Coordinates of C-alpha atoms in Angstrom, one line a residue:
X140 CA 78.0 87.0 104.6
X141 CA 80.9 84.7 103.7
X142 CA 82.7 85.1 100.4
X143 CA 82.7 81.3 100.0
X144 CA 79.5 81.3 98.1
X145 CA 76.9 78.5 98.1
X146 CA 79.1 75.8 96.6
X147 CA 81.9 76.3 99.2
X148 CA 79.6 75.1 102.0
X149 CA 79.4 71.6 100.5
X150 CA 81.8 68.9 101.4
X151 CA 83.2 68.5 97.8
X152 CA 87.0 69.0 97.8
X153 CA 88.1 71.6 95.3
X154 CA 91.0 72.7 93.1
X155 CA 91.7 75.9 91.2
X156 CA 92.5 75.6 87.5
X157 CA 93.1 78.8 85.5
X158 CA 91.5 80.9 88.3
X159 CA 88.4 78.7 88.4
X160 CA 87.5 76.7 91.5
X161 CA 86.6 73.2 90.4
X162 CA 85.6 70.1 92.5
X163 CA 88.3 67.5 92.8
X164 CA 87.3 64.0 91.6
X165 CA 85.8 61.8 94.3
X166 CA 87.9 59.2 96.0
X167 CA 87.7 55.8 94.3
X168 CA 86.1 53.1 96.3
X169 CA 87.3 49.5 95.7
X170 CA 84.7 47.6 93.7
X171 CA 82.7 50.7 92.9
X172 CA 82.5 51.9 89.3
X173 CA 83.4 55.5 88.7
X174 CA 80.4 57.7 87.6
X175 CA 80.3 58.8 84.0
X176 CA 82.0 62.1 83.2
X177 CA 78.7 63.9 82.6
X178 CA 77.4 62.8 86.0
X179 CA 80.2 64.5 88.0
X180 CA 78.9 67.3 90.1
X181 CA 79.9 70.9 89.5
X182 CA 82.1 70.2 86.6
X183 CA 81.6 73.8 85.2
X184 CA 82.0 75.5 88.6
X185 CA 81.8 79.3 88.5
X186 CA 84.8 81.5 89.3
X187 CA 85.3 81.7 93.0
X188 CA 84.8 85.4 93.7
X189 CA 87.2 85.9 96.5
X190 CA 90.2 84.5 94.7
X191 CA 91.9 87.5 93.1
X192 CA 89.8 90.1 95.0
X193 CA 91.7 92.7 97.1
X194 CA 91.6 91.9 100.8
X195 CA 91.2 95.4 102.3
X196 CA 91.4 94.1 105.9
X197 CA 95.0 93.0 105.3
X198 CA 96.0 96.5 104.3
X199 CA 94.5 97.7 107.6
X200 CA 96.4 95.1 109.7
X201 CA 99.6 96.0 107.9
X202 CA 99.4 99.6 108.9
X203 CA 98.4 98.7 112.4
X204 CA 101.5 96.4 112.6
X205 CA 103.7 99.2 111.3
X206 CA 102.4 101.7 113.9
X207 CA 102.9 99.1 116.7
X208 CA 106.5 98.7 115.7
X209 CA 107.0 102.5 115.5
X210 CA 105.5 103.2 118.9
X211 CA 107.5 100.4 120.3
X212 CA 110.7 101.9 119.0
X213 CA 109.9 105.3 120.3
X214 CA 108.5 104.4 123.7
X215 CA 108.6 100.6 124.4
X216 CA 112.1 99.2 124.0
X217 CA 114.6 98.2 126.7
X218 CA 117.0 100.8 125.4
X219 CA 114.6 103.8 125.9
X220 CA 113.8 102.6 129.4
X221 CA 117.4 102.9 130.6
X222 CA 118.5 105.9 132.7
X223 CA 120.4 108.5 130.6
X224 CA 119.5 106.9 127.3
X225 CA 120.3 109.0 124.2
X226 CA 116.7 109.3 123.1
X227 CA 114.7 110.4 126.1
X228 CA 117.6 110.9 128.6
X229 CA 115.6 109.1 131.3
X230 CA 113.5 105.9 131.5
X231 CA 110.5 106.2 129.3
X232 CA 108.5 104.3 131.9
X233 CA 108.9 107.3 134.1
X234 CA 107.9 109.7 131.4
X235 CA 104.8 107.9 130.2
X236 CA 104.2 104.7 132.1
X237 CA 100.9 103.7 130.4
X238 CA 102.2 104.2 126.9
X239 CA 105.3 102.2 127.8
X240 CA 103.2 99.3 129.1
X241 CA 101.4 99.0 125.8
X242 CA 104.3 99.9 123.6
X243 CA 106.5 97.2 125.1
X244 CA 104.5 94.7 123.1
X245 CA 104.7 96.5 119.8
X246 CA 107.7 94.5 118.5
X247 CA 105.2 91.7 117.7
X248 CA 104.3 93.8 114.6
X249 CA 107.4 92.3 113.0
X250 CA 106.1 88.7 113.4
X251 CA 102.8 89.9 112.0
X252 CA 104.6 91.3 109.0
X253 CA 106.2 88.0 108.3
X254 CA 102.9 86.1 108.4
X255 CA 101.2 88.7 106.1
X256 CA 104.3 88.5 103.8
X257 CA 103.8 84.7 103.4
X258 CA 100.2 85.2 102.6
X259 CA 100.6 88.1 100.1
X260 CA 103.6 86.6 98.3
X261 CA 101.8 83.3 97.7
X262 CA 98.8 85.3 96.5
X263 CA 100.6 87.7 94.3
X264 CA 102.8 85.2 92.5
X265 CA 100.2 82.5 91.9
X266 CA 100.3 81.8 88.1
X267 CA 103.3 83.9 87.6
X268 CA 106.6 83.0 86.0
X269 CA 109.9 83.3 87.9
X270 CA 110.8 86.3 85.8
X271 CA 107.5 88.0 86.8
X272 CA 108.0 87.1 90.4
X273 CA 111.6 88.6 90.4
X274 CA 110.4 91.8 88.7
X275 CA 107.5 92.2 91.1
X276 CA 109.8 91.9 94.1
X277 CA 112.4 94.3 92.8
X278 CA 110.0 97.0 92.0
X279 CA 108.1 96.5 95.3
X280 CA 111.2 96.5 97.6
X281 CA 113.9 98.7 96.1
X282 CA 112.5 102.2 95.2
X283 CA 111.3 103.0 98.7
X284 CA 114.3 101.3 100.2
X285 CA 116.8 103.4 98.2
X286 CA 115.0 106.5 99.4
X287 CA 115.0 105.3 103.0
X288 CA 118.8 104.6 103.0
X289 CA 119.6 108.1 101.6
X290 CA 117.0 109.9 103.8
X291 CA 118.1 108.2 107.0
X292 CA 121.7 108.8 106.3
X293 CA 120.9 112.5 105.7
X294 CA 119.0 112.8 108.9
X295 CA 121.8 111.2 110.9
X296 CA 124.3 113.6 109.4
X297 CA 122.1 116.6 110.3
X298 CA 121.1 115.3 113.7
X299 CA 124.0 113.4 115.2
X300 CA 124.3 112.1 118.8
X301 CA 121.9 109.2 118.9
X302 CA 123.1 106.8 116.2
X303 CA 126.6 106.2 114.8
X304 CA 126.8 107.1 111.2
X305 CA 128.2 104.5 108.8
X306 CA 131.1 105.1 106.5
X307 CA 130.2 106.0 102.9
X308 CA 131.3 102.6 101.6
X309 CA 128.9 100.9 104.0
X310 CA 126.1 103.2 103.1
X311 CA 126.6 102.5 99.5
X312 CA 126.6 98.7 100.2
X313 CA 123.3 99.2 102.0
X314 CA 121.7 100.2 98.7
X315 CA 122.1 96.6 97.6
X316 CA 119.9 95.3 100.5
X317 CA 122.5 92.6 100.8
X318 CA 124.7 94.1 103.6
X319 CA 123.7 91.5 106.1
X320 CA 125.2 88.8 103.9
X321 CA 128.4 90.8 103.8
X322 CA 128.7 91.4 107.5
X323 CA 128.1 95.2 107.2
X324 CA 125.8 97.1 109.6
X325 CA 122.4 98.4 108.5
X326 CA 121.9 102.1 108.0
X327 CA 118.8 101.6 110.1
X328 CA 118.3 98.7 112.5
X329 CA 114.9 97.8 111.1
X330 CA 116.4 96.6 107.9
X331 CA 117.3 93.3 109.5
X332 CA 113.8 92.0 108.6
X333 CA 114.5 92.5 104.9
X334 CA 117.3 89.9 105.1
X335 CA 114.7 87.4 106.4
X336 CA 112.3 88.4 103.6
X337 CA 115.0 88.0 100.9
X338 CA 115.8 84.5 102.0
X339 CA 112.2 83.6 102.0
X340 CA 111.8 85.0 98.4
X341 CA 114.8 83.0 97.2
X342 CA 113.5 79.7 98.6
X343 CA 110.0 80.3 97.4
X344 CA 111.3 81.2 93.9
X345 CA 112.1 77.5 93.5
X346 CA 108.5 76.6 94.0
X347 CA 107.3 79.4 91.7
X348 CA 109.7 78.1 89.0
X349 CA 107.9 74.7 89.1
X350 CA 104.4 76.2 89.0
X351 CA 102.5 76.8 92.2
X352 CA 99.9 74.2 93.2
X353 CA 98.3 73.3 96.5
X354 CA 100.4 70.2 96.8
X355 CA 103.7 72.0 96.1
X356 CA 103.1 74.8 98.6
X357 CA 102.2 72.2 101.3
X358 CA 105.3 70.2 100.6
X359 CA 107.4 73.4 100.7
X360 CA 105.9 74.3 104.1
X361 CA 106.7 70.9 105.5
X362 CA 110.2 70.7 104.1
X363 CA 111.1 74.3 105.1
X364 CA 109.6 73.7 108.6
X365 CA 111.6 70.5 109.1
X366 CA 114.8 72.4 108.0
X367 CA 114.0 75.2 110.4
X368 CA 113.6 72.7 113.3
X369 CA 116.8 70.9 112.4
X370 CA 119.0 73.9 111.7
X371 CA 119.7 75.1 115.3
X372 CA 120.9 71.6 116.4
X373 CA 122.7 70.7 113.1
X374 CA 125.4 73.4 113.7
X375 CA 125.6 73.8 109.9
X376 CA 125.8 77.5 109.1
X377 CA 124.6 77.3 105.5
X378 CA 121.5 75.3 106.6
X379 CA 120.7 77.8 109.3
X380 CA 121.1 80.7 106.9
X381 CA 118.7 79.1 104.4
X382 CA 116.2 77.7 106.9
X383 CA 115.9 80.9 108.8
X384 CA 114.6 79.2 112.0
X385 CA 113.7 82.6 113.7
X386 CA 111.3 83.6 110.9
X387 CA 110.4 80.5 108.9
X388 CA 107.3 79.5 110.8
X389 CA 105.7 82.9 110.5
X390 CA 106.1 82.8 106.7
X391 CA 104.8 79.2 106.7
X392 CA 101.7 80.3 108.7
X393 CA 101.0 82.9 106.0
X394 CA 101.4 80.4 103.2
X395 CA 98.9 78.0 104.9
X396 CA 96.5 80.8 105.4
X397 CA 96.6 81.7 101.8
X398 CA 95.9 78.1 100.8
X399 CA 92.9 78.2 103.1
X400 CA 91.8 81.4 101.3
X401 CA 92.2 79.9 97.8
X402 CA 91.2 76.2 98.4
X403 CA 89.2 76.3 101.6
X404 CA 90.2 74.9 105.0
X405 CA 91.1 71.3 105.7
X406 CA 92.8 69.3 108.5
X407 CA 96.2 69.4 106.9
X408 CA 96.3 73.2 106.7
X409 CA 95.0 73.6 110.2
X410 CA 97.8 71.2 111.3
X411 CA 100.4 73.4 109.6
X412 CA 98.9 76.5 111.1
X413 CA 98.9 74.9 114.6
X414 CA 102.5 73.8 114.2
X415 CA 103.4 77.4 113.2
X416 CA 101.6 78.7 116.3
X417 CA 103.4 76.3 118.5
X418 CA 106.8 77.1 117.0
X419 CA 106.0 80.8 117.0
X420 CA 105.1 81.0 120.7
X421 CA 108.5 79.5 121.4
X422 CA 110.3 82.0 119.3
X423 CA 108.3 84.8 120.9
X424 CA 109.6 83.7 124.3
X425 CA 113.2 83.4 123.1
X426 CA 113.0 87.0 121.6
X427 CA 111.7 88.3 124.9
X428 CA 114.5 86.6 126.9
X429 CA 117.3 87.4 124.5
X430 CA 116.4 90.8 122.9
X431 CA 113.3 92.6 124.1
X432 CA 113.4 92.1 128.0
X433 CA 110.4 94.4 128.4
X434 CA 107.2 92.4 127.8
X435 CA 105.7 89.2 129.0
X436 CA 105.3 85.9 127.2
X437 CA 101.6 85.4 128.0
X438 CA 100.7 88.9 126.7
X439 CA 102.8 88.4 123.5
X440 CA 101.3 85.0 122.8
X441 CA 97.8 86.4 123.3
X442 CA 98.4 89.3 120.8
X443 CA 99.9 86.9 118.3
X444 CA 97.0 84.4 118.7
X445 CA 94.4 87.1 118.2
X446 CA 96.2 88.2 115.1
X447 CA 96.3 84.7 113.7
X448 CA 92.6 84.3 114.3
X449 CA 92.0 87.5 112.5
X450 CA 93.9 86.3 109.6
X451 CA 91.9 83.0 109.6
X452 CA 88.8 85.1 109.5
X453 CA 90.1 87.1 106.5
X454 CA 91.2 83.9 104.7
X455 CA 87.8 82.3 105.1
X456 CA 85.9 85.3 104.0
X457 CA 84.5 86.8 107.2
X458 CA 85.8 90.3 106.3
X459 CA 84.6 90.4 102.7
X460 CA 82.3 93.3 103.4
X461 CA 85.2 95.5 104.4
X462 CA 85.9 97.5 101.2
X463 CA 86.9 100.9 102.6
X464 CA 89.0 102.6 99.9
X465 CA 91.2 104.4 102.4
X466 CA 92.6 101.1 103.5
X467 CA 94.4 100.8 100.1
X468 CA 96.2 104.1 101.0
X469 CA 96.9 102.8 104.5
X470 CA 98.5 99.7 103.0
X471 CA 100.6 101.8 100.6
X472 CA 102.0 103.8 103.6
X473 CA 103.2 100.7 105.5
X474 CA 106.4 99.8 103.8
X475 CA 107.9 103.4 103.6
X476 CA 106.8 104.1 107.1
X477 CA 108.5 101.0 108.4
X478 CA 111.7 101.9 106.6
X479 CA 112.1 105.5 107.6
X480 CA 110.6 105.8 111.1
X481 CA 113.2 104.4 113.5
X482 CA 116.7 106.0 113.3
X483 CA 115.4 109.3 111.9
X484 CA 112.4 109.4 114.4
X485 CA 114.5 108.7 117.5
X486 CA 117.1 111.2 116.4
X487 CA 114.3 113.8 116.2
X488 CA 112.9 112.8 119.6
X489 CA 116.4 113.5 121.0
X490 CA 116.2 117.1 119.7
X491 CA 112.6 117.8 120.4
X492 CA 111.9 116.0 123.7
X493 CA 111.8 119.1 125.8
X494 CA 109.6 121.1 123.5
X495 CA 106.2 119.4 124.2
X496 CA 104.5 116.6 126.0
X497 CA 106.1 113.3 125.2
X498 CA 102.9 111.6 124.0
X499 CA 102.1 114.6 121.8
X500 CA 105.7 114.5 120.4
X501 CA 105.3 110.8 119.4
X502 CA 101.9 111.5 117.8
X503 CA 103.4 114.5 115.8
X504 CA 106.4 112.5 114.6
X505 CA 104.3 109.6 113.6
X506 CA 101.9 111.9 111.7
X507 CA 104.8 113.5 110.0
X508 CA 106.3 110.2 108.9
X509 CA 102.9 109.0 107.6
X510 CA 102.7 112.1 105.4
X511 CA 106.2 111.6 104.3
X512 CA 105.4 107.9 103.6
X513 CA 102.5 108.9 101.3
X514 CA 104.8 111.3 99.5
X515 CA 107.4 108.6 99.1
X516 CA 104.8 106.2 97.7
X517 CA 103.3 108.8 95.3
X518 CA 106.5 110.5 94.0
X519 CA 109.2 107.8 94.5
X520 CA 107.8 104.3 94.6
X521 CA 105.3 104.6 91.8
X522 CA 107.4 106.4 89.2
X523 CA 110.7 104.6 90.0
X524 CA 108.9 101.3 90.0
X525 CA 107.5 102.0 86.6
X526 CA 111.0 102.9 85.2
X527 CA 112.6 99.8 86.8
X528 CA 109.9 97.5 85.6
X529 CA 110.2 98.7 82.0
X530 CA 114.0 98.4 82.1
X531 CA 113.9 94.9 83.5
X532 CA 111.4 93.7 81.1
X533 CA 113.4 95.1 78.2
X534 CA 116.5 93.4 79.6
X535 CA 114.8 90.0 80.0
X536 CA 113.5 90.3 76.4
X537 CA 117.0 91.0 75.2
X538 CA 118.3 88.0 77.1
X539 CA 115.6 85.8 75.6
X540 CA 116.2 87.1 72.1
X541 CA 119.9 86.6 72.4
X542 CA 119.4 83.1 73.6
X543 CA 117.2 82.3 70.6
X544 CA 119.6 83.9 68.2
X545 CA 122.5 81.9 69.7

């Protein structure tokens, strides 16, 4: 049963005001008198149930994407398929050919993350102030990230030989999450995605500051998409930095999907999503040619297309009946798991590869990191996020009071 409810199956366009879904006024027809106010249909529309409700299916997809990326890093990259590589010491396609065949496509999990991020950010900051948006992003990103930087550095000190350990000054700069903007290497290679996320947040903060509406988010998608298309040929570094042409269209797809979820589908949103798919398939091919070198374009586009269709189904309410509580825990594991699995995990594989079957080793390491991710969420993220939130709110209140006093 769809979450749209009976009213959503009508052809009346709708808007959301104060969390309520209300019909938009009908288009004026020349020469036709507008109906009286009392005669307008659905003026006191009920709250649309699916707006504001947790989407459990997204939590499941997030964990699936994280596991795809982790298995790819352990058994599907071009690096681990080279003779004498530091992780397995021989091509992983010789060690476990079937696993390698599937794991070689796991990198698409990153693109999936970007789409989900666009959806979730738009959903979580609707109706929020810029201050609330800033605080929510800080407490969501930094506690687990700080732990990951220190944990990974500690593992690389204890288990050398696979990855080069950064100097202390570079590790400390990594704690800011701004190291990519300073030309400093990441403690763990997976942190490159955070740089894309931060640029998206900064751009979207401008829209949040003006108050989110359907129209403003659509305009943002169109303007950012145009900038992302122009940036590579403009040869203007600042434009390319802001436009983020490699990731922009995935975030835009997520924004369009959330608008479908909140307001219902229309031709304009389908057009934005179609453009995101077309630009995305091109970026997938470029990444295969320039970075991955292990998977095929057709298979990658197929996986990405299936994922987008799944997200459309979620956005339009087809998965409303999925309310398994364990998916909330699965979603909570995703971010810590992504941050800690790569450098530390491959260093452990280097030391343990001769102790058990390779497939079992990957399963054991993944299980261990999932347990650690839950511990990080329970004993690091939640308490530290609470402390940081209270501190930031006190600081902002102080700034506001000082401004009024001045």
